[in-house]
C-alpha positions as a printed NumPy array, in Angstrom:
array([[ -4.007,  12.436,  -0.734],
       [ -2.69 ,   9.965,  -3.339],
       [ -4.32 ,   7.155,  -5.127],
       [ -5.671,   3.858,  -3.743],
       [ -3.464,   0.989,  -2.936],
       [ -4.316,  -2.528,  -1.986],
       [ -0.642,  -3.648,  -1.307],
       [  0.575,  -7.17 ,  -1.839],
       [  2.989,  -6.913,   0.999],
       [  0.455,  -6.048,   3.641],
       [ -1.84 ,  -8.218,   5.861],
       [ -3.975, -10.622,   3.78 ],
       [ -7.733, -10.187,   3.818],
       [ -9.756, -13.028,   5.461],
       [-10.675, -15.63 ,   2.852],
       [-14.264, -16.541,   3.026],
       [-16.069, -19.307,   1.078],
       [-17.477, -18.093,  -2.228],
       [-20.885, -19.354,  -1.235],
       [-21.036, -17.089,   1.744],
       [-19.996, -14.135,  -0.541],
       [-22.629, -14.926,  -2.998],
       [-25.168, -15.165,  -0.19 ],
       [-24.074, -11.886,   1.194],
       [-24.343, -10.142,  -2.165],
       [-27.804, -11.515,  -2.755],
       [-29.016, -10.382,   0.7  ],
       [-27.478,  -6.961,   0.089],
       [-29.32 ,  -6.602,  -3.242],
       [-32.494,  -7.96 ,  -1.732],
       [-32.659,  -5.519,   1.163],
       [-31.951,  -2.25 ,  -0.529],
       [-34.17 ,  -0.344,   1.95 ],
       [-31.862,  -1.39 ,   4.733],
       [-28.572,  -1.693,   2.863],
       [-26.591,  -1.934,   6.078],
       [-22.974,  -2.788,   5.36 ],
       [-19.969,  -2.415,   7.635],
       [-16.383,  -1.857,   6.427],
       [-14.421,  -5.226,   6.509],
       [-12.073,  -5.413,   9.376],
       [ -9.105,  -5.945,   7.105],
       [ -9.69 ,  -2.626,   5.293],
       [-10.194,  -0.773,   8.594],
       [ -6.93 ,  -2.073,   9.784],
       [ -5.133,  -1.026,   6.608],
       [ -6.648,   2.485,   6.844],
       [ -5.742,   2.873,  10.457],
       [ -2.118,   1.783,   9.753],
       [ -1.944,   4.184,   6.707],
       [ -1.204,   1.281,   4.41 ],
       [ -4.246,   2.414,   2.34 ],
       [ -3.869,   5.999,   1.158],
       [ -7.3  ,   7.64 ,   1.039],
       [ -8.209,  10.566,  -1.336],
       [ -9.705,  13.839,  -0.07 ],
       [-13.244,  12.566,  -1.277],
       [-13.586,  10.269,   1.807],
       [-13.546,  13.463,   4.034],
       [-16.849,  14.618,   2.509],
       [-20.431,  13.556,   3.168],
       [-23.451,  12.858,   0.939],
       [-26.558,  14.391,   2.688],
       [-29.249,  11.702,   2.681],
       [-31.846,  13.114,   5.069],
       [-35.512,  12.114,   4.446],
       [-37.054,  14.281,   7.208],
       [-36.064,  12.496,  10.395],
       [-33.652,  10.186,  12.123],
       [-32.646,   7.238,   9.924],
       [-30.583,   5.334,  12.498],
       [-32.175,   2.507,  14.386],
       [-30.648,   1.535,  17.668],
       [-28.81 ,  -1.48 ,  16.283],
       [-26.55 ,   0.548,  13.927],
       [-26.161,   3.681,  16.134],
       [-22.564,   3.412,  17.317],
       [-22.375,   6.751,  19.345],
       [-25.091,   9.119,  20.75 ],
       [-24.318,  12.578,  21.859],
       [-26.282,  15.653,  23.095],
       [-25.567,  19.345,  22.994],
       [-23.215,  19.386,  19.995],
       [-23.326,  21.488,  16.912],
       [-23.659,  20.024,  13.348],
       [-20.101,  21.021,  12.64 ],
       [-18.853,  19.139,  15.733],
       [-20.975,  16.122,  14.864],
       [-19.541,  15.831,  11.427],
       [-15.968,  16.25 ,  12.754],
       [-16.48 ,  13.552,  15.336],
       [-17.394,  11.163,  12.462],
       [-14.39 ,  12.293,  10.326],
       [-11.953,  11.663,  13.185],
       [-13.312,   8.049,  13.6  ],
       [-12.144,   5.958,  10.702],
       [-14.828,   3.417,  11.256],
       [-17.582,   5.965,  11.188],
       [-19.588,   5.739,   7.97 ],
       [-22.245,   8.371,   8.7  ],
       [-23.85 ,  10.89 ,  11.071],
       [-27.215,  12.208,  11.947],
       [-27.945,  15.547,  13.667],
       [-30.996,  17.382,  14.891],
       [-30.578,  21.115,  15.32 ],
       [-32.929,  21.335,  18.257],
       [-31.049,  19.995,  21.274],
       [-27.956,  19.249,  19.372],
       [-28.662,  15.542,  19.127],
       [-25.672,  13.645,  17.263],
       [-25.746,  10.048,  16.292],
       [-22.811,   8.154,  14.659],
       [-22.888,   4.902,  12.724],
       [-20.407,   2.386,  11.37 ],
       [-22.829,   1.23 ,   8.767],
       [-22.594,   2.701,   5.299],
       [-26.152,   3.621,   4.42 ],
       [-27.81 ,   3.211,   0.95 ],
       [-27.708,   5.807,  -1.868],
       [-29.121,   9.381,  -1.107],
       [-32.844,   9.191,  -0.75 ],
       [-33.785,  12.835,  -0.28 ],
       [-36.154,  13.632,  -3.194],
       [-35.649,  16.655,  -5.321],
       [-38.141,  19.536,  -5.333],
       [-39.944,  20.776,  -8.376],
       [-36.856,  22.88 ,  -9.273],
       [-34.6  ,  19.814,  -9.305],
       [-32.834,  20.872,  -6.083],
       [-32.527,  18.659,  -2.924],
       [-35.144,  19.526,  -0.315],
       [-34.032,  20.738,   3.027],
       [-34.413,  18.11 ,   5.719],
       [-37.611,  18.256,   7.757],
       [-37.56 ,  18.477,  11.605],
       [-34.152,  20.084,  11.672],
       [-32.47 ,  16.733,  10.863],
       [-29.253,  16.383,   8.7  ],
       [-28.089,  12.797,   7.974],
       [-24.924,  12.246,   6.024],
       [-23.148,   9.265,   4.496],
       [-19.349,   9.169,   4.045],
       [-18.529,   9.589,   0.382],
       [-16.003,   7.843,  -1.743],
       [-15.585,   4.468,   0.076],
       [-17.451,   1.248,  -0.547],
       [-16.59 ,  -2.472,  -0.806],
       [-18.222,  -5.492,  -2.398],
       [-21.928,  -5.474,  -1.573],
       [-21.868,  -1.985,  -0.182],
       [-23.773,   0.965,  -1.704],
       [-21.984,   3.227,  -4.079],
       [-22.444,   6.329,  -6.332],
       [-19.564,   5.744,  -8.895],
       [-17.116,   2.967,  -9.559],
       [-14.324,   4.973,  -8.013],
       [-16.156,   4.496,  -4.59 ],
       [-15.735,   0.748,  -4.961],
       [-12.26 ,   0.553,  -6.487],
       [-10.689,   2.582,  -3.783],
       [-10.584,  -0.489,  -1.627],
       [-11.262,  -3.374,  -3.998],
       [ -9.306,  -3.53 ,  -7.202],
       [-11.264,  -4.806, -10.234],
       [-14.608,  -3.664,  -8.716],
       [-17.253,  -1.246, -10.072],
       [-20.584,   0.321,  -9.081],
       [-23.201,  -1.911, -10.485],
       [-26.631,  -0.87 , -11.986],
       [-28.379,  -1.548,  -8.661],
       [-26.035,   0.888,  -6.724],
       [-23.926,  -1.667,  -5.016],
       [-20.224,  -2.647,  -5.631],
       [-19.499,  -5.745,  -7.605],
       [-16.66 ,  -7.234,  -9.514],
       [-16.316,  -5.826, -13.01 ],
       [-16.491,  -8.056, -16.057],
       [-13.516, -10.382, -16.259],
       [-12.969, -10.354, -12.524],
       [-14.332, -12.978,  -9.973],
       [-15.193, -12.247,  -6.327],
       [-13.211, -14.295,  -3.739],
       [-14.651, -12.63 ,  -0.626],
       [-16.087,  -9.138,   0.165],
       [-12.691,  -7.619,  -0.07 ],
       [-11.17 ,  -9.154,  -3.215],
       [-11.822,  -9.372,  -6.928],
       [ -9.382, -11.548,  -8.791],
       [ -8.856, -11.173, -12.549],
       [ -9.338, -14.063, -14.851],
       [ -6.108, -15.861, -15.527],
       [ -4.458, -19.041, -16.74 ],
       [ -1.357, -20.982, -15.714],
       [  1.995, -20.916, -17.652],
       [  4.548, -23.713, -16.775],
       [  7.908, -22.624, -15.536],
       [ 11.262, -24.421, -15.341],
       [ 11.568, -26.658, -12.262],
       [ 14.274, -24.473, -10.636],
       [ 14.538, -22.094,  -7.872],
       [ 12.688, -18.878,  -8.69 ],
       [ 14.928, -15.921,  -8.203],
       [ 13.585, -12.988,  -6.15 ],
       [ 10.593, -14.927,  -4.843],
       [  9.212, -15.071,  -1.323],
       [  7.707, -18.312,   0.047],
       [  4.25 , -17.525,   1.328],
       [  2.969, -20.884,   2.401],
       [  3.669, -24.594,   1.903],
       [  1.969, -27.896,   2.615],
       [  2.496, -31.554,   1.752],
       [  0.74 , -34.879,   1.417],
       [ -2.748, -33.614,   0.682],
       [ -2.955, -31.184,  -2.278],
       [ -3.774, -31.815,  -5.879],
       [ -2.484, -29.566,  -8.564],
       [ -5.969, -27.971,  -8.923],
       [ -6.214, -27.397,  -5.114],
       [ -2.687, -25.856,  -5.065],
       [ -3.764, -23.566,  -7.877],
       [ -6.969, -22.574,  -5.986],
       [ -4.924, -21.766,  -2.806],
       [ -2.889, -19.415,  -4.914],
       [ -5.874, -17.739,  -6.424],
       [ -7.295, -17.216,  -2.971],
       [ -4.16 , -15.452,  -1.744],
       [ -3.814, -11.868,  -3.061],
       [  0.034, -12.06 ,  -2.757],
       [  0.429, -15.308,  -4.753],
       [  1.47 , -15.409,  -8.28 ],
       [  3.562, -18.521,  -8.527],
       [  3.261, -22.152,  -7.261],
       [  5.467, -25.15 ,  -7.078],
       [  3.708, -28.531,  -7.069],
       [  5.246, -31.94 ,  -6.62 ],
       [  3.118, -34.847,  -7.844],
       [  5.064, -37.419,  -5.989],
       [  4.781, -35.903,  -2.565],
       [  1.632, -33.907,  -3.287],
       [  3.344, -30.774,  -1.792],
       [  2.297, -27.283,  -2.69 ],
       [  4.385, -24.13 ,  -2.264],
       [  3.052, -20.526,  -2.961],
       [  5.368, -17.691,  -3.92 ],
       [  4.888, -13.919,  -4.263],
       [  6.612, -13.158,  -7.521],
       [  8.036, -14.87 , -10.606],
       [ 11.399, -15.153, -12.367],
       [ 12.392, -12.343, -14.58 ],
       [ 14.681, -14.355, -17.053],
       [ 13.868, -15.951, -20.386],
       [ 14.742, -19.613, -19.94 ],
       [ 16.283, -21.251, -23.045],
       [ 16.107, -24.911, -21.915],
       [ 12.639, -25.684, -20.572],
       [ 12.56 , -29.16 , -19.037],
       [  9.873, -31.546, -20.298],
       [  8.466, -32.241, -16.841],
       [  7.759, -28.935, -15.045],
       [  6.251, -28.684, -11.642],
       [  6.265, -24.924, -11.278],
       [  3.414, -22.581, -12.712],
       [  3.04 , -18.905, -12.952],
       [ -0.345, -17.074, -13.092],
       [ -0.588, -14.951, -16.298],
       [ -3.414, -12.605, -16.244],
       [ -6.049, -12.351, -19.029],
       [ -5.674,  -9.731, -21.8  ],
       [ -7.666,  -6.868, -23.231],
       [-10.96 ,  -8.183, -24.823],
       [-12.467,  -4.932, -25.96 ],
       [-12.96 ,  -3.48 , -29.474],
       [ -9.76 ,  -3.321, -31.555],
       [ -8.399,   0.152, -32.442],
       [ -7.388,   0.902, -36.046],
       [ -4.787,  -1.334, -37.328],
       [ -5.184,  -4.26 , -34.829],
       [ -6.656,  -7.638, -35.541],
       [ -8.325,  -9.986, -33.073],
       [ -6.319, -13.257, -32.803],
       [ -7.677, -15.688, -30.204],
       [ -9.309, -12.949, -28.187],
       [ -6.198, -10.729, -28.223],
       [ -5.3  ,  -7.788, -30.409],
       [ -2.095,  -7.693, -32.67 ],
       [ -0.654,  -5.716, -35.41 ],
       [  2.593,  -5.791, -37.405],
       [  4.408,  -2.502, -37.994],
       [  6.621,  -1.416, -40.905],
       [ 10.265,  -2.264, -40.691],
       [ 12.362,  -0.477, -37.992],
       [ 15.453,  -1.35 , -36.036],
       [ 14.543,  -3.529, -33.057],
       [ 15.912,  -0.826, -30.678],
       [ 13.218,   1.452, -31.932],
       [ 10.524,  -1.139, -31.417],
       [  9.281,   0.056, -27.949],
       [  8.594,   3.536, -29.313],
       [  7.157,   2.182, -32.577],
       [  4.535,   0.043, -30.785],
       [  3.823,   2.914, -28.448],
       [  3.115,   5.075, -31.462],
       [  0.383,   2.526, -32.294],
       [ -0.882,   2.636, -28.611],
       [  0.481,  -0.895, -28.092],
       [  3.487,  -2.682, -26.51 ],
       [  5.92 ,  -5.262, -27.785],
       [  4.468,  -8.774, -27.901],
       [  6.204, -11.279, -25.627],
       [  5.374, -14.715, -27.065],
       [  3.828, -17.039, -24.613],
       [  2.17 , -19.709, -26.808],
       [  3.504, -21.624, -29.962],
       [ -0.159, -22.246, -31.01 ],
       [ -1.001, -18.524, -30.723],
       [  2.165, -17.52 , -32.536],
       [  1.3  , -19.74 , -35.552],
       [ -2.25 , -18.357, -35.566],
       [ -0.877, -14.8  , -35.55 ],
       [  1.301, -15.692, -38.502],
       [ -1.662, -17.166, -40.358],
       [ -4.364, -14.514, -39.558],
       [ -1.961, -11.581, -40.216],
       [ -0.625, -13.239, -43.427],
       [  3.017, -12.588, -42.167],
       [  5.624, -13.899, -44.724],
       [  8.736, -12.067, -43.451],
       [ 11.867, -13.992, -42.459],
       [ 12.094, -12.167, -39.156],
       [  9.615, -10.364, -36.91 ],
       [ 10.843,  -8.443, -33.758],
       [  9.5  ,  -9.284, -30.337],
       [  9.831,  -7.863, -26.787],
       [ 12.928,  -9.559, -25.272],
       [ 16.688,  -8.95 , -25.34 ],
       [ 20.008,  -9.653, -23.672],
       [ 21.251,  -6.082, -23.891],
       [ 22.1  ,  -5.983, -20.172],
       [ 23.976,  -9.251, -19.903],
       [ 25.033, -11.378, -22.799],
       [ 23.096, -14.677, -22.905],
       [ 20.572, -13.598, -20.374],
       [ 17.443, -12.734, -22.302],
       [ 14.954, -10.605, -20.429],
       [ 11.419,  -9.885, -21.499],
       [  9.777,  -6.528, -21.743],
       [  7.237,  -7.347, -19.178],
       [  9.443,  -9.296, -16.808],
       [  7.693, -12.629, -17.41 ],
       [  9.356, -15.959, -17.904],
       [  9.285, -17.072, -21.561],
       [  8.811, -20.857, -22.127],
       [  9.233, -20.829, -25.898],
       [ 11.533, -22.826, -28.181],
       [ 14.495, -21.48 , -30.046],
       [ 15.279, -22.094, -33.693],
       [ 18.029, -24.574, -34.277],
       [ 21.445, -23.153, -33.498],
       [ 19.924, -20.128, -31.765],
       [ 20.727, -17.813, -29.996],
       [ 24.164, -17.414, -31.719],
       [ 25.035, -13.758, -31.335],
       [ 26.222, -13.692, -34.895],
       [ 28.011, -10.973, -36.742],
       [ 28.646,  -7.805, -34.688],
       [ 26.381,  -9.02 , -31.916],
       [ 22.598,  -9.78 , -31.711],
       [ 21.097,  -8.508, -28.416],
       [ 17.462,  -8.264, -29.614],
       [ 14.974, -11.075, -30.168],
       [ 12.306, -12.096, -32.645],
       [ 10.722, -14.914, -34.656],
       [ 12.746, -16.837, -37.144],
       [ 11.061, -17.939, -40.327],
       [ 10.237, -21.602, -40.699],
       [  8.049, -22.586, -37.7  ],
       [  8.251, -19.278, -36.032],
       [ 10.688, -20.145, -33.22 ],
       [ 12.968, -17.747, -31.47 ],
       [ 16.052, -16.104, -32.94 ],
       [ 18.417, -13.378, -31.742],
       [ 18.661, -10.27 , -33.992],
       [ 20.75 ,  -7.204, -34.323],
       [ 19.275,  -4.244, -32.453],
       [ 20.428,  -1.418, -34.733],
       [ 21.991,  -2.628, -38.   ],
       [ 18.927,  -4.534, -39.279],
       [ 15.315,  -3.372, -39.791],
       [ 12.44 ,  -5.841, -39.236],
       [  8.791,  -5.616, -38.747],
       [  7.717,  -5.644, -35.136],
       [  4.753,  -7.479, -33.536],
       [  2.729,  -5.234, -31.218],
       [ -0.074,  -6.156, -28.857],
       [ -2.81 ,  -3.844, -27.631],
       [ -3.422,  -4.217, -23.978],
       [ -5.639,  -1.245, -23.365],
       [ -6.066,   2.555, -23.726],
       [ -2.811,   4.467, -23.384],
       [ -2.023,   7.737, -21.637],
       [  1.162,   9.601, -22.613],
       [  1.704,  12.136, -19.895],
       [  2.423,  15.688, -20.56 ],
       [  5.916,  17.156, -20.155],
       [  7.83 ,  16.702, -16.91 ],
       [  6.726,  19.238, -14.289],
       [  9.799,  18.921, -12.015],
       [ 13.16 ,  17.214, -11.819],
       [ 14.486,  16.771,  -8.307],
       [ 17.745,  15.061,  -7.265],
       [ 18.283,  13.478,  -3.875],
       [ 20.567,  11.159,  -2.121],
       [ 19.247,   7.856,  -0.852],
       [ 21.604,   5.435,   1.037],
       [ 24.556,   7.183,  -0.589],
       [ 23.183,   6.864,  -4.141],
       [ 21.95 ,   9.885,  -6.098],
       [ 18.602,   9.496,  -7.677],
       [ 16.438,  11.665,  -9.857],
       [ 12.753,  12.122,  -9.264],
       [ 10.792,  12.913, -12.364],
       [  7.051,  13.86 , -12.134],
       [  4.645,  13.442, -15.129],
       [  1.24 ,  15.092, -15.271],
       [ -1.6  ,  12.742, -16.422],
       [ -3.827,  15.992, -16.861],
       [ -6.603,  14.545, -14.683],
       [ -7.107,  11.839, -12.044],
       [ -6.516,   8.393, -13.734],
       [ -6.458,   4.765, -12.738],
       [ -2.925,   3.428, -13.215],
       [ -2.16 ,  -0.282, -13.343],
       [  0.753,  -0.658, -15.811],
       [  3.549,   1.631, -16.947],
       [  5.837,   1.51 , -19.974],
       [  9.271,   2.97 , -19.261],
       [ 11.604,   3.505, -22.331],
       [ 15.144,   4.488, -21.238],
       [ 16.698,   7.487, -22.915],
       [ 18.705,   6.403, -26.021],
       [ 21.535,   8.828, -25.241],
       [ 22.144,   7.43 , -21.8  ],
       [ 25.691,   6.099, -21.356],
       [ 24.79 ,   3.481, -18.69 ],
       [ 21.765,   1.361, -18.053],
       [ 19.095,   3.114, -16.005],
       [ 18.049,   1.694, -12.681],
       [ 14.352,   2.298, -11.899],
       [ 14.109,   2.585,  -8.165],
       [ 10.505,   3.638,  -7.511],
       [  7.322,   4.515,  -9.363],
       [  4.58 ,   6.183,  -7.411],
       [  1.129,   7.61 ,  -8.067],
       [ -0.335,  10.549,  -6.24 ],
       [ -2.441,  13.659,  -6.204],
       [  0.277,  16.242,  -5.541],
       [  2.899,  17.227,  -8.14 ],
       [  5.619,  18.025,  -5.551],
       [  5.028,  15.39 ,  -2.782],
       [  6.213,  11.754,  -3.071],
       [  5.632,  10.919,   0.581],
       [  3.56 ,   7.954,   1.74 ],
       [  0.824,  10.27 ,   2.874],
       [  0.273,  11.789,  -0.556],
       [  1.207,   9.07 ,  -3.003],
       [  1.192,   5.231,  -3.298],
       [  3.923,   2.811,  -4.444],
       [  3.373,   1.114,  -7.863],
       [  7.044,  -0.11 ,  -7.904],
       [  9.566,  -0.051,  -5.16 ],
       [ 12.882,  -1.858,  -5.923],
       [ 16.505,  -1.223,  -6.338],
       [ 17.701,  -3.626,  -9.047],
       [ 15.528,  -3.212, -12.131],
       [ 17.915,  -2.086, -14.836],
       [ 16.824,  -0.917, -18.33 ],
       [ 19.417,  -0.728, -21.206],
       [ 19.604,   2.64 , -23.023],
       [ 16.845,   2.902, -25.554],
       [ 14.998,  -0.234, -24.46 ],
       [ 11.532,  -0.461, -22.989],
       [ 10.401,  -2.106, -19.717],
       [  6.841,  -2.603, -18.51 ],
       [  6.032,  -2.47 , -14.935],
       [  2.692,  -3.695, -13.258],
       [  1.413,  -2.114,  -9.993],
       [  0.653,  -4.538,  -7.359],
       [ -2.892,  -3.062,  -7.45 ],
       [ -4.347,  -0.314,  -9.555],
       [ -3.805,   3.14 ,  -8.188],
       [ -5.667,   6.373,  -8.574],
       [ -3.922,   9.708,  -8.976],
       [ -3.018,  12.592, -11.313],
       [  0.733,  12.472, -11.04 ],
       [  3.237,   9.9  , -11.907],
       [  6.535,  10.078,  -9.932],
       [  9.506,   8.073, -11.197],
       [ 12.749,   7.621,  -9.281],
       [ 15.743,   6.499, -11.158],
       [ 19.563,   6.292, -10.936],
       [ 21.952,   7.471, -12.11 ],
       [ 20.728,  11.068, -11.729],
       [ 19.809,  12.743, -15.043],
       [ 18.609,  16.016, -16.381],
       [ 15.222,  16.624, -18.133],
       [ 16.69 ,  16.456, -21.752],
       [ 17.684,  12.866, -21.081],
       [ 14.443,  11.901, -19.407],
       [ 12.868,   8.6  , -20.387],
       [  9.568,   8.159, -22.343],
       [  6.735,   7.063, -20.02 ],
       [  3.262,   5.857, -20.887],
       [  0.472,   4.565, -18.762],
       [ -1.65 ,   1.567, -19.652],
       [ -4.456,   2.092, -17.079],
       [ -7.842,   0.455, -16.359],
       [ -9.673,   3.178, -18.099],
       [-12.475,   1.215, -19.811],
       [-13.562,  -2.394, -20.447],
       [-11.729,  -5.187, -18.881],
       [ -8.034,  -4.941, -18.886],
       [ -6.043,  -7.354, -16.604],
       [ -2.942,  -8.173, -18.526],
       [  0.693,  -7.215, -17.691]])
């Protein structure tokens, strides 16, 4: 039944003070014997509205009997008599707030609770098998669903509802390394702020605004505490603060000196470097052999990385020094292949980075690709095919390259023919970012319409898959790469990509997944 999804477009979770969260987590850890925890109302509403897609695992129970009734009156939600064990279990499954059941065979006593009880406590016998419950009692806890401070078996129990969480060593859900709890429903990845041009941000939605009281820091904190917010605009004169849900997609060539807009940029991979990569300022980089810039997305992918989008002059100079780069040109992840003069980055971010003098100039037969120019390492436009340069790649986490396409389906949506391509990840994976490289032989730019993650190879419905990307205007030029970030990490085995115009399998794009597979990966 599809992967998990905490969607940015849905209702916002209640924002509680961090002190209350810390107190609740301490209390939860201190009272392991009780371990009583109820599903937050915000999650329950999302489950009831089908905004959260739940996997089949949540329709199973862990048997946690210890020989008698475990439910005190204060947590027993429903009491029934004269029902079978099967009927008792079914009654719990049909109630989305029911987290467990207890049943006694004699008399058919059935009790339901909305409390998620602690880990299984039935001790094994001498053969290592679970003992049968004494007194005819069977007591079960719903499997596969937990939230911050709630008991858990595995990290997937926690991350189903709370992105960036894991099952801690004490058996309770907590934010993973590199993520910070904001309340019991939300872990926020570490981030820093990048200044943006003081202009209207295209494609953004105003979430909230205030005036006369905010400082820059308080405005940024308000954004961090809103799961939908990724950009702010702050006016020092009026002390006004505006929160937005997305950022501009265009590389700005003339960044004003006084900027009042800021974009959250998430932290990057901080694990061990794979072969060929070097740690520079806590991030991992490598320089490839010379290739045409149009081949750079595939070249970096061959090294389990992505094209670097420069975001710091200081870091760029450090990369040049640490990696001992002496070349005149080094290719980067931005281009104006779709529209002359409108440079777009491979990850859709805004690039506040200076150009070399007289650049971009679109010299010769045209220069639609981008890179560093020797002498200070400032930006320069480069030929995409007629010139070979070294490419700068960044490692942002383990890579999955799916197996061959399992199906190609064409359908018409709003008068437009699209192709659904399905990729098999070979086993259930957590998906947070996707690299899409458009087929080089395509005669027109590809429009990526949707990307979904699900459990079934032949079903892209809301019931059996979850949206990673849903849009109608993200074009990718033939042969070029574009990275997409899911609003929240999703769990599933199959990746479904809808694109237009319709294509056949021989012209399929190259797709790779950069998921949250290990360590702490929070970059785009």
